[in-house]
Each structure stands twice: as C-alpha cells, then as structure tokens.
Short mmCIF file of C-alpha atoms in Angstrom, two decimals:
data_model
loop_
_atom_site.label_atom_id
_atom_site.label_comp_id
_atom_site.label_asym_id
_atom_site.label_seq_id
_atom_site.Cartn_x
_atom_site.Cartn_y
_atom_site.Cartn_z
CA MET A 1 -30.75 17.36 2.36
CA ASP A 2 -33.62 14.81 2.68
CA GLY A 3 -35.86 12.80 0.32
CA SER A 4 -38.21 15.24 -0.59
CA LEU A 5 -35.52 17.91 -1.68
CA VAL A 6 -34.08 15.20 -3.79
CA LYS A 7 -37.30 14.98 -5.61
CA TRP A 8 -37.45 18.55 -6.42
CA ILE A 9 -33.73 18.77 -7.31
CA VAL A 10 -34.36 16.15 -9.98
CA ALA A 11 -37.38 17.82 -11.20
CA LEU A 12 -35.88 21.00 -11.31
CA ALA A 13 -32.89 19.58 -13.60
CA ALA A 14 -35.62 17.69 -15.66
CA LEU A 15 -37.71 20.82 -16.35
CA LEU A 16 -34.29 22.65 -17.45
CA GLU A 17 -32.97 20.00 -19.68
CA ILE A 18 -36.50 19.54 -21.33
CA MET A 19 -36.71 23.18 -21.81
CA ILE A 20 -33.30 23.56 -23.20
CA HIS A 21 -33.94 20.63 -25.80
CA LEU A 22 -37.39 22.16 -26.75
CA ALA A 23 -35.59 25.67 -27.53
CA GLU A 24 -33.13 23.88 -29.42
CA TRP A 25 -35.86 22.03 -31.49
CA ARG A 26 -37.90 25.44 -32.19
CA PHE A 27 -34.39 27.06 -33.26
CA LEU A 28 -33.81 24.42 -35.70
CA GLN A 29 -37.11 24.55 -36.87
CA GLY A 30 -36.58 28.24 -37.92
CA LEU A 31 -33.38 27.61 -39.75
CA PRO A 32 -33.72 28.60 -43.49
CA GLU A 33 -33.84 26.25 -46.27
CA SER A 34 -30.79 28.34 -47.97
CA ILE A 35 -27.24 28.83 -46.61
CA PRO A 36 -27.31 31.69 -44.10
CA PRO A 37 -24.81 34.49 -45.42
CA GLU A 38 -22.52 33.63 -42.26
CA THR A 39 -22.41 30.12 -43.17
CA GLY A 40 -22.18 30.93 -46.93
CA ARG A 41 -18.65 32.30 -46.31
CA PHE A 42 -17.28 28.55 -45.71
CA LEU A 43 -19.95 26.49 -47.41
CA SER A 44 -21.42 26.74 -51.05
CA ASN A 45 -23.33 23.59 -51.29
CA PRO A 46 -27.12 23.94 -50.41
CA PHE A 47 -27.57 20.11 -50.30
CA VAL A 48 -24.79 19.80 -47.48
CA TRP A 49 -26.59 22.51 -45.49
CA ARG A 50 -30.17 21.02 -46.01
CA ARG A 51 -28.67 17.45 -44.85
CA SER A 52 -27.12 19.08 -41.73
CA VAL A 53 -30.29 20.77 -40.85
CA CYS A 54 -32.41 17.51 -41.24
CA LEU A 55 -29.86 15.60 -39.26
CA ALA A 56 -29.59 18.08 -36.41
CA ARG A 57 -33.37 18.16 -36.05
CA GLY A 58 -33.54 14.30 -36.05
CA LYS A 59 -31.02 14.20 -33.46
CA THR A 60 -32.48 16.70 -31.38
CA ALA A 61 -35.99 14.84 -31.31
CA ILE A 62 -34.23 11.72 -30.30
CA ARG A 63 -32.07 13.45 -27.48
CA LEU A 64 -35.43 15.21 -26.29
CA GLY A 65 -37.18 11.79 -26.26
CA ILE A 66 -34.35 10.11 -24.55
CA THR A 67 -34.12 12.78 -21.85
CA SER A 68 -37.69 13.20 -21.34
CA SER A 69 -38.04 9.28 -21.22
CA LEU A 70 -35.08 8.97 -18.51
CA TYR A 71 -36.44 11.82 -16.22
CA ALA A 72 -40.11 10.42 -16.30
CA LEU A 73 -38.71 7.10 -15.18
CA VAL A 74 -36.58 8.72 -12.33
CA LEU A 75 -39.13 11.02 -11.23
CA TYR A 76 -41.72 7.91 -11.23
CA VAL A 77 -39.51 6.09 -8.75
CA LEU A 78 -38.72 8.99 -6.50
CA PHE A 79 -42.44 10.13 -6.15
CA THR A 80 -43.76 6.52 -5.56
CA PRO A 81 -42.84 3.92 -3.05
CA LEU A 82 -41.51 1.88 -5.91
CA LEU A 83 -37.91 2.43 -5.03
CA GLU A 84 -38.16 1.45 -1.51
CA LYS A 85 -40.25 -1.58 -2.39
CA THR A 86 -37.53 -2.65 -4.89
CA GLY A 87 -34.90 -2.13 -2.02
CA ALA A 88 -36.91 -4.14 0.33
CA TRP A 89 -37.41 -6.86 -2.09
CA ALA A 90 -33.70 -6.93 -3.11
CA LEU A 91 -32.51 -7.15 0.39
CA ALA A 92 -34.89 -10.15 1.11
CA VAL A 93 -33.63 -12.00 -2.10
CA MET A 94 -29.83 -11.41 -1.54
CA GLY A 95 -29.75 -11.46 2.19
CA SER A 96 -27.31 -8.39 2.60
CA HIS A 97 -27.29 -4.62 1.69
CA ALA A 98 -24.20 -5.08 -0.64
CA GLY A 99 -25.99 -7.94 -2.39
CA ALA A 100 -29.04 -5.86 -2.59
CA GLY A 101 -27.07 -3.03 -4.36
CA VAL A 102 -25.76 -5.42 -6.94
CA LEU A 103 -29.23 -6.45 -7.92
CA MET A 104 -30.74 -2.91 -7.59
CA GLY A 105 -27.75 -1.87 -10.01
CA ALA A 106 -28.37 -4.09 -12.54
CA LEU A 107 -32.20 -3.58 -12.25
CA SER A 108 -31.61 0.19 -12.65
CA ALA A 109 -29.33 -0.43 -15.97
CA LEU A 110 -32.29 -2.74 -17.34
CA ALA A 111 -34.84 -0.19 -16.73
CA ALA A 112 -32.97 2.67 -18.30
CA TRP A 113 -31.99 0.55 -21.05
CA CYS A 114 -35.74 -0.46 -21.87
CA VAL A 115 -36.87 3.23 -21.82
CA VAL A 116 -33.96 4.15 -24.17
CA LEU A 117 -34.36 1.13 -26.59
CA PRO A 118 -37.00 2.71 -28.76
CA TRP A 119 -35.23 6.16 -29.33
CA SER A 120 -32.06 3.98 -30.12
CA TRP A 121 -34.03 2.25 -32.68
CA ALA A 122 -35.49 5.44 -34.12
CA ARG A 123 -32.17 7.04 -34.12
CA VAL A 124 -30.32 4.31 -36.08
CA PHE A 125 -32.95 3.31 -38.46
CA LEU A 126 -34.92 6.42 -39.01
CA VAL A 127 -32.34 9.32 -38.38
CA GLU A 128 -28.88 8.62 -39.18
CA ARG A 129 -29.38 6.05 -42.06
CA ASP A 130 -28.68 7.23 -45.64
CA ARG A 131 -29.76 3.86 -47.03
CA PRO A 132 -32.63 1.22 -46.35
CA SER A 133 -32.25 -1.10 -43.41
CA THR A 134 -31.42 -4.63 -44.13
CA LEU A 135 -31.55 -7.65 -42.05
CA GLY A 136 -28.03 -7.54 -41.25
CA ASP A 137 -28.51 -4.00 -39.86
CA ALA A 138 -31.13 -5.22 -37.50
CA ARG A 139 -28.98 -8.10 -36.33
CA ARG A 140 -26.20 -5.69 -35.54
CA PHE A 141 -28.34 -3.43 -33.67
CA TRP A 142 -29.30 -6.01 -31.37
CA TYR A 143 -26.00 -7.48 -31.05
CA ASP A 144 -24.87 -4.01 -30.11
CA GLN A 145 -27.78 -3.36 -27.73
CA SER A 146 -27.13 -6.51 -25.98
CA LEU A 147 -23.55 -5.51 -25.45
CA TYR A 148 -24.61 -2.17 -24.26
CA LEU A 149 -26.98 -3.74 -21.69
CA LEU A 150 -24.50 -6.21 -20.42
CA LEU A 151 -21.81 -3.69 -19.88
CA ALA A 152 -24.18 -1.29 -18.46
CA ALA A 153 -25.68 -3.89 -15.92
CA THR A 154 -22.55 -5.25 -14.98
CA LEU A 155 -20.93 -1.80 -14.31
CA SER A 156 -24.01 -0.60 -12.52
CA ALA A 157 -24.36 -3.56 -10.40
CA GLY A 158 -20.72 -3.47 -9.51
CA ALA A 159 -20.75 0.03 -8.63
CA LEU A 160 -23.85 0.16 -6.45
CA GLY A 161 -22.97 -2.92 -4.81
CA GLY A 162 -19.25 -2.01 -4.38
CA ALA A 163 -20.47 1.40 -3.04
CA VAL A 164 -22.62 -0.13 -0.30
CA PHE A 165 -20.02 -2.55 0.64
CA LEU A 166 -17.53 0.15 1.08
CA SER A 167 -19.70 2.73 2.76
CA GLU A 168 -20.33 -0.07 5.49
CA ALA A 169 -16.51 -1.25 5.82
CA ALA A 170 -13.65 0.75 7.32
CA GLY A 171 -12.97 4.31 5.61
CA GLY A 172 -16.57 4.48 4.51
CA PHE A 173 -17.29 7.19 1.79
CA LEU A 174 -13.61 7.80 1.65
CA GLY A 175 -13.17 4.17 0.16
CA ILE A 176 -15.94 5.06 -2.32
CA TYR A 177 -14.16 8.16 -3.59
CA VAL A 178 -10.94 6.38 -3.74
CA ALA A 179 -12.68 3.50 -5.77
CA LEU A 180 -14.24 5.93 -8.11
CA VAL A 181 -10.84 7.80 -8.95
CA PHE A 182 -9.28 4.61 -9.46
CA ALA A 183 -12.14 3.44 -11.74
CA GLU A 184 -11.43 6.58 -13.71
CA PHE A 185 -8.05 6.11 -14.16
CA LEU A 186 -8.44 2.44 -15.42
CA LEU A 187 -11.25 3.36 -17.72
CA VAL A 188 -8.84 6.11 -19.46
CA TRP A 189 -6.13 3.41 -19.51
CA LEU A 190 -7.96 0.52 -20.83
CA PHE A 191 -10.72 1.90 -23.10
CA PRO A 192 -8.78 1.83 -26.46
CA VAL A 193 -7.59 -1.85 -25.69
CA PHE A 194 -10.63 -3.54 -24.23
CA LEU A 195 -13.84 -1.40 -24.58
CA LEU A 196 -13.40 0.02 -28.18
CA PRO A 197 -12.71 -3.40 -29.50
CA VAL A 198 -15.95 -4.69 -28.19
CA PHE A 199 -17.95 -2.45 -30.59
CA PHE A 200 -15.64 -1.84 -33.56
CA ARG A 201 -13.06 -3.72 -35.58
CA VAL A 202 -9.61 -2.12 -34.73
CA LYS A 203 -6.58 -2.89 -36.88
CA ASP A 204 -3.28 -1.71 -37.28
CA PHE A 205 -2.29 1.61 -39.27
CA PRO A 206 -1.15 0.68 -42.64
CA GLU A 207 2.60 0.79 -43.31
CA GLY A 208 3.97 3.48 -45.34
CA ALA A 209 5.31 6.75 -45.60
CA LEU A 210 2.45 8.35 -43.80
CA LYS A 211 2.66 6.03 -40.91
CA GLU A 212 6.50 6.82 -40.30
CA LYS A 213 5.58 10.71 -40.88
CA LEU A 214 2.90 10.51 -38.04
CA LEU A 215 4.92 8.47 -35.96
CA GLU A 216 7.97 11.15 -36.17
CA ILE A 217 5.45 13.71 -35.16
CA PHE A 218 4.57 11.75 -31.99
CA ARG A 219 8.27 11.05 -31.30
CA SER A 220 9.04 14.73 -31.58
CA ALA A 221 6.21 15.55 -29.00
CA GLY A 222 7.42 13.03 -26.82
CA LEU A 223 4.30 10.77 -27.16
CA THR A 224 5.97 7.40 -26.92
CA PRO A 225 5.37 4.43 -26.69
CA LEU A 226 2.04 4.95 -28.87
CA LYS A 227 0.45 2.64 -31.51
CA LEU A 228 -1.43 4.04 -34.66
CA GLN A 229 -4.75 1.81 -35.25
CA VAL A 230 -7.57 2.29 -37.71
CA VAL A 231 -11.17 1.73 -36.57
CA ASP A 232 -13.03 -0.35 -39.35
CA THR A 233 -16.57 0.92 -39.93
CA SER A 234 -17.50 -1.54 -42.69
CA GLN A 235 -19.76 -3.56 -40.40
CA LYS A 236 -20.98 -0.55 -38.22
CA PRO A 237 -21.10 3.23 -39.11
CA MET A 238 -19.05 5.71 -37.21
CA PRO A 239 -18.79 9.47 -38.28
CA PRO A 240 -15.05 10.32 -39.37
CA ASN A 241 -13.17 11.20 -36.21
CA ALA A 242 -9.63 10.61 -34.53
CA MET A 243 -8.56 10.31 -31.12
CA LEU A 244 -5.72 10.20 -28.86
CA SER A 245 -6.71 7.63 -25.80
CA GLY A 246 -5.11 5.56 -23.38
CA LEU A 247 -2.10 5.68 -21.02
CA GLY A 248 1.48 4.21 -21.09
CA ARG A 249 1.96 1.36 -23.28
CA ALA A 250 -2.02 1.18 -23.72
CA ARG A 251 -1.92 4.72 -25.33
CA ARG A 252 -3.47 4.65 -29.04
CA PHE A 253 -4.14 7.22 -31.52
CA LEU A 254 -7.31 5.91 -33.33
CA LEU A 255 -8.28 7.01 -36.85
CA VAL A 256 -11.70 6.18 -38.40
CA ASP A 257 -11.20 4.48 -42.00
CA SER A 258 -13.64 6.85 -43.61
CA LEU A 259 -11.42 9.82 -42.39
CA LEU A 260 -8.13 8.33 -43.41
CA LYS A 261 -9.69 7.51 -47.07
CA SER A 262 -11.25 11.15 -47.51
CA LYS A 263 -8.50 13.33 -46.17
CA SER A 264 -5.20 14.58 -48.03
CA GLU A 265 -2.10 13.69 -46.10
CA GLU A 266 -1.75 17.22 -45.08
CA GLU A 267 -5.28 17.11 -43.62
CA VAL A 268 -4.45 13.99 -41.57
CA VAL A 269 -1.28 15.57 -40.31
CA ALA A 270 -3.44 18.50 -39.16
CA ILE A 271 -6.06 16.20 -37.45
CA LEU A 272 -3.19 14.44 -35.59
CA ALA A 273 -1.75 17.57 -34.58
CA HIS A 274 -4.96 18.73 -33.14
CA GLU A 275 -4.95 15.54 -31.15
CA VAL A 276 -1.26 16.07 -30.06
CA GLY A 277 -2.29 19.83 -29.00
CA HIS A 278 -4.63 18.18 -26.46
CA TRP A 279 -1.82 16.47 -24.93
CA LYS A 280 0.85 19.09 -25.17
CA LYS A 281 -1.80 21.59 -23.48
CA GLY A 282 -2.34 19.12 -20.65
CA HIS A 283 -6.12 18.97 -21.70
CA GLN A 284 -6.39 15.26 -20.62
CA THR A 285 -4.98 15.95 -17.44
CA GLN A 286 -7.28 18.66 -16.67
CA ARG A 287 -10.24 16.48 -17.84
CA PHE A 288 -9.07 13.71 -15.47
CA PHE A 289 -8.85 16.08 -12.61
CA MET A 290 -12.50 17.73 -13.43
CA ALA A 291 -13.78 14.18 -13.44
CA VAL A 292 -12.16 13.49 -9.93
CA PHE A 293 -13.71 17.06 -8.61
CA LEU A 294 -17.38 15.85 -9.84
CA GLN A 295 -16.78 12.37 -8.11
CA ALA A 296 -15.88 14.18 -5.02
CA VAL A 297 -19.47 16.16 -5.54
CA LEU A 298 -20.86 12.65 -6.02
CA VAL A 299 -19.60 11.34 -2.83
CA ALA A 300 -20.33 14.15 -0.74
CA VAL A 301 -24.00 14.11 -2.00
CA ILE A 302 -24.29 10.66 -1.25
CA TRP A 303 -22.87 10.97 2.17
CA VAL A 304 -25.34 13.75 2.99
CA LEU A 305 -28.16 11.50 1.77
CA SER A 306 -26.95 8.24 3.68
CA GLY A 307 -29.16 8.39 6.47
CA ILE A 308 -32.51 9.06 4.56
CA GLY A 309 -33.23 5.25 4.11
CA PRO A 310 -31.88 1.54 3.64
CA ARG A 311 -28.58 2.00 2.17
CA PRO A 312 -28.78 0.70 -1.43
CA VAL A 313 -31.79 3.04 -1.88
CA ALA A 314 -30.16 6.02 -0.14
CA LEU A 315 -27.34 5.58 -2.47
CA LEU A 316 -29.20 5.46 -5.68
CA LYS A 317 -31.17 8.78 -4.87
CA GLY A 318 -27.70 10.15 -3.92
CA VAL A 319 -26.65 9.44 -7.61
CA PHE A 320 -29.93 10.90 -8.87
CA ALA A 321 -29.22 14.02 -6.67
CA ALA A 322 -25.70 14.53 -7.50
CA GLN A 323 -26.32 14.10 -11.51
CA ALA A 324 -28.92 16.67 -11.03
CA LEU A 325 -26.64 19.13 -9.26
CA LEU A 326 -24.21 18.19 -12.20
CA VAL A 327 -26.71 19.45 -14.76
CA LEU A 328 -27.74 22.69 -12.75
CA VAL A 329 -24.59 23.82 -11.43
CA PHE A 330 -21.43 22.50 -13.19
CA GLN A 331 -22.45 21.44 -16.56
CA PRO A 332 -22.16 24.73 -18.42
CA PHE A 333 -18.74 25.40 -16.65
CA ILE A 334 -17.31 22.30 -17.76
CA ILE A 335 -18.63 22.58 -21.22
CA ARG A 336 -17.16 26.09 -21.52
CA LYS A 337 -13.82 24.56 -20.55
CA MET A 338 -13.85 22.03 -23.08
CA GLN A 339 -14.88 24.09 -25.81
CA THR A 340 -11.89 26.36 -24.97
CA GLN A 341 -9.56 23.34 -25.16
CA GLU A 342 -10.77 22.48 -28.74
CA LEU A 343 -9.99 25.90 -29.96
CA GLU A 344 -6.48 25.75 -28.22
CA ALA A 345 -6.19 22.49 -29.87
CA ASP A 346 -7.04 24.13 -33.22
CA ALA A 347 -4.63 26.78 -32.67
CA PHE A 348 -1.80 24.10 -31.92
CA ALA A 349 -2.43 22.27 -35.15
CA ALA A 350 -2.63 25.52 -37.18
CA GLY A 351 0.75 26.36 -35.64
CA PHE A 352 2.15 22.95 -36.30
CA ALA A 353 0.48 21.90 -39.83
CA GLY A 354 -0.75 25.26 -41.02
CA ALA A 355 -3.96 27.18 -40.60
CA VAL A 356 -4.79 26.27 -44.37
CA ALA A 357 -4.58 22.74 -43.58
CA MET A 358 -6.49 22.68 -40.40
CA LYS A 359 -9.20 24.73 -41.94
CA SER A 360 -9.52 22.30 -44.96
CA ALA A 361 -9.64 19.26 -42.82
CA LEU A 362 -12.42 21.04 -40.43
CA LEU A 363 -14.58 21.88 -43.59
CA GLY A 364 -14.34 18.36 -44.69
CA LEU A 365 -15.25 16.86 -41.47
CA ALA A 366 -18.32 19.39 -41.02
CA SER A 367 -19.44 18.40 -44.40
CA GLN A 368 -19.05 14.74 -43.78
CA ASN A 369 -20.54 14.56 -40.36
CA ARG A 370 -23.47 16.91 -41.46
CA GLY A 371 -22.42 19.40 -38.89
CA TRP A 372 -23.21 22.80 -40.30
CA ALA A 373 -26.35 23.52 -38.53
CA PRO A 374 -26.00 25.97 -35.50
CA SER A 375 -27.11 25.25 -32.25
CA HIS A 376 -29.47 27.62 -29.85
CA LEU A 377 -27.24 29.32 -27.49
CA LEU A 378 -28.33 27.64 -24.23
CA TYR A 379 -27.85 24.09 -26.05
CA THR A 380 -24.57 25.17 -26.89
CA LEU A 381 -23.63 26.23 -23.40
CA TRP A 382 -24.97 22.89 -21.77
CA TYR A 383 -24.29 20.26 -24.27
CA GLU A 384 -21.81 21.17 -27.10
CA ALA A 385 -18.34 20.03 -25.94
CA HIS A 386 -16.98 21.50 -29.42
CA PRO A 387 -17.45 25.03 -30.46
CA PRO A 388 -19.69 25.85 -33.32
CA VAL A 389 -17.78 25.02 -36.38
CA LEU A 390 -18.34 28.44 -37.74
CA LYS A 391 -16.46 29.67 -34.50
CA ARG A 392 -13.75 27.22 -35.32
CA LEU A 393 -13.33 28.43 -38.81
CA GLU A 394 -13.18 31.94 -37.91
CA ALA A 395 -10.64 31.51 -35.27
CA LEU A 396 -8.47 29.69 -37.81
CA ASP A 397 -8.94 32.58 -40.36
CA GLU A 398 -7.57 35.01 -37.64
CA ILE A 399 -4.69 32.90 -37.26
CA GLY A 400 -4.08 32.72 -40.96
CA LEU A 401 -4.33 36.56 -41.41
CA SER A 402 -1.98 36.99 -38.29
CA GLY A 403 0.72 34.87 -39.65
CA LYS A 404 1.07 32.66 -36.59
#
C-alpha cells in the first residue's frame, strides 16, 4: 500500500458515507405526516411522530454536514502537499520525530474541531432545542467546546507523539499495539470516574427503597462492588438513558435524572435489568475484544505505511487509511453485532422484570427521545448501534406471547 492508494481508499470511504447519509435524508423526507400503520400499533400520538421525524431530519442534516466537512479536510491534506509541509515544519520546530508527532496530533485535533464547530452550534441551537437559546446556553456551549478541544488535542498529541516514539523504540509497532490496548482498558475503567464528570454533574443515587432494590438486583447478579449514581441534566440537556460503565471499584450504574423522574419503579428495574443483561451475556467483554481486534488492524495498516514518508506523516496517513477500511469493511459487521446484543439484553430484561415492564420502558424512552422515525436500511446497517424501535417492540411482543 502506497500514498496514492491511501488517497483513493479514503475517497471511496467518503463517497460511501456521503451516499448513505444522502439516502437517509431522502428516506426521511419521504416519511408521511401521519403515523404509518406499522408504527400505529405502538404509537397513537401524531405530535410525537411528527417531532420524531423532524428531529431525525435535522440530525441527519447535521451528520451529513459533519461527515462531508471532515472528509473534505482529510482529502485536501492527502491530495495536496499540505501534510508533508506541515510535517517538515513540525520537525523543524520540535527537533525530533516524536515531538513533531505531538505537534501534528494537536494541530489535527484543532483542524477537525474548527471544521465541526459550525455543525455543533447548529445541532445545539437549531436542531435539538425545544426553547429559545439564552446567554447561559451560549456560555455552556463554548465551555463544552473548549473542553472538547482541550481533551481532543491532548489525546491526539499524546497518541501520535507516543506512536512515533514507540515505532522508533525497541518493540516498534508491537509497542504501539500494547499501548493502544492498555489505553482502551484504561478508558473503560476510568470513564465514569473522571471523563463523564467533566461534562455533567454526577451525584449519588437518592437513598430509599428503590436504591436498595436496585442494589439487591446487582448483588444477585454478582455485580459488586458497584455504585449507583444519577447524571444531573439541569445545566446541560442529555437524553434519558442509563448505562453500566467502569471496572472493579470504578464500576458505576448511571441513570439520567429525567429518566428517573419519568419512569415507574417497574420500568426503572426493567432498564436496569437490560444493562445487567449486557454484563451477564458478556457484551462488554465482546466489545472490548472487538476494539482490540480493530486496534490490531490499525497498527497493521500503520506498519505497512510506515515507509512512505517521514514517520509522523506516515503514521497519520495510516490512521486515515485504517479509519476508511473500518468504514468500508468492518463497520456493518460491528453494527450488526451490537444490534444483536441489544436484542439479547432486551430479552434478558423481559425475563427478569417482565416483557410488559420492558416494553413500557422502551415505549416511554422512544417518545421522550423522539426516536420513532425509522431509518433507511443502509443507514441502519452502517450506523444504528440499536435496532429500530419497532423491531425491539415486536421482539418483546413475541416474548410476551410465548410466555418466556
């Protein structure tokens, strides 16, 4: 694989992703104003349907803009001498390949942030807002964007600089792979403790009978130690959701406060059982090893491309090529596996808390999150980590009818 092949692999991935987003946009534009019969089995409120379609159209427009803009940036630096010139300048400034990697990593994050910024603003203030923006909203937006930039620049600089250093040290590309696997493990372990609280206020779950009931469920499933926490969205909106995250003593079960306020005790138990199902079925472990496999692909591509130019430039091109190959070859299989895992977790929750409670929770979440609009088949295959809500509800109906 040489530099010219990298350009065309990335261009092919760009064409595929943009075509899928355009197909999704056209599909959403063709959805009726009234509730389709297949959706009407579960949804009777036409206002919720129209809001779901409107939000889906807006989000698709934003994602199409972000995808097109990022690919335009990457293709520009690949098809022009800009990347090589920047690499030579960074080497002259920093005096070493590793230092040049640090500088180029930070600059890459800054460039991507600048390209995505207008679309982020449009998403927050035009697409996902149910009320007029205020000065506080604008301040929060710029505060969050500053944190995103700082975090992205730090991680990108450390990753590229560290990769260059390791590629030149003993162990070479094997060292890069070991470092990536360790970083993946560290991220899973520390996300609920250090990363999430940077953007959201996290507080302890309120004391009471519900907390004791949830803790008892976790203890019976062997999920100890574990801490129950609530994500406060009073200062920053977040869709109602729940997640089981972290490892060992850093393990957390996180509930968004709007979910806790809007759901019955039976529905909260069903949502918790869904997350326990992911753990009991080994989904977190499976996803970790999928990430480890993809990191091996990334390192292999970087190794193949390591001789096409100065080390920081070659490694950056390797990252571009690996991401393009992920989209072209692996992404549909990964998404398919994740959708299967969600259905398995739904089935576990239905068996634990009852299909009626799980279905009720899912119906409420779909309406709260305005998630009733279906997607184009290709978009579902490439991007939807969760199966369509209708498919999940139909699966729960089958479980209820079978008495499982």
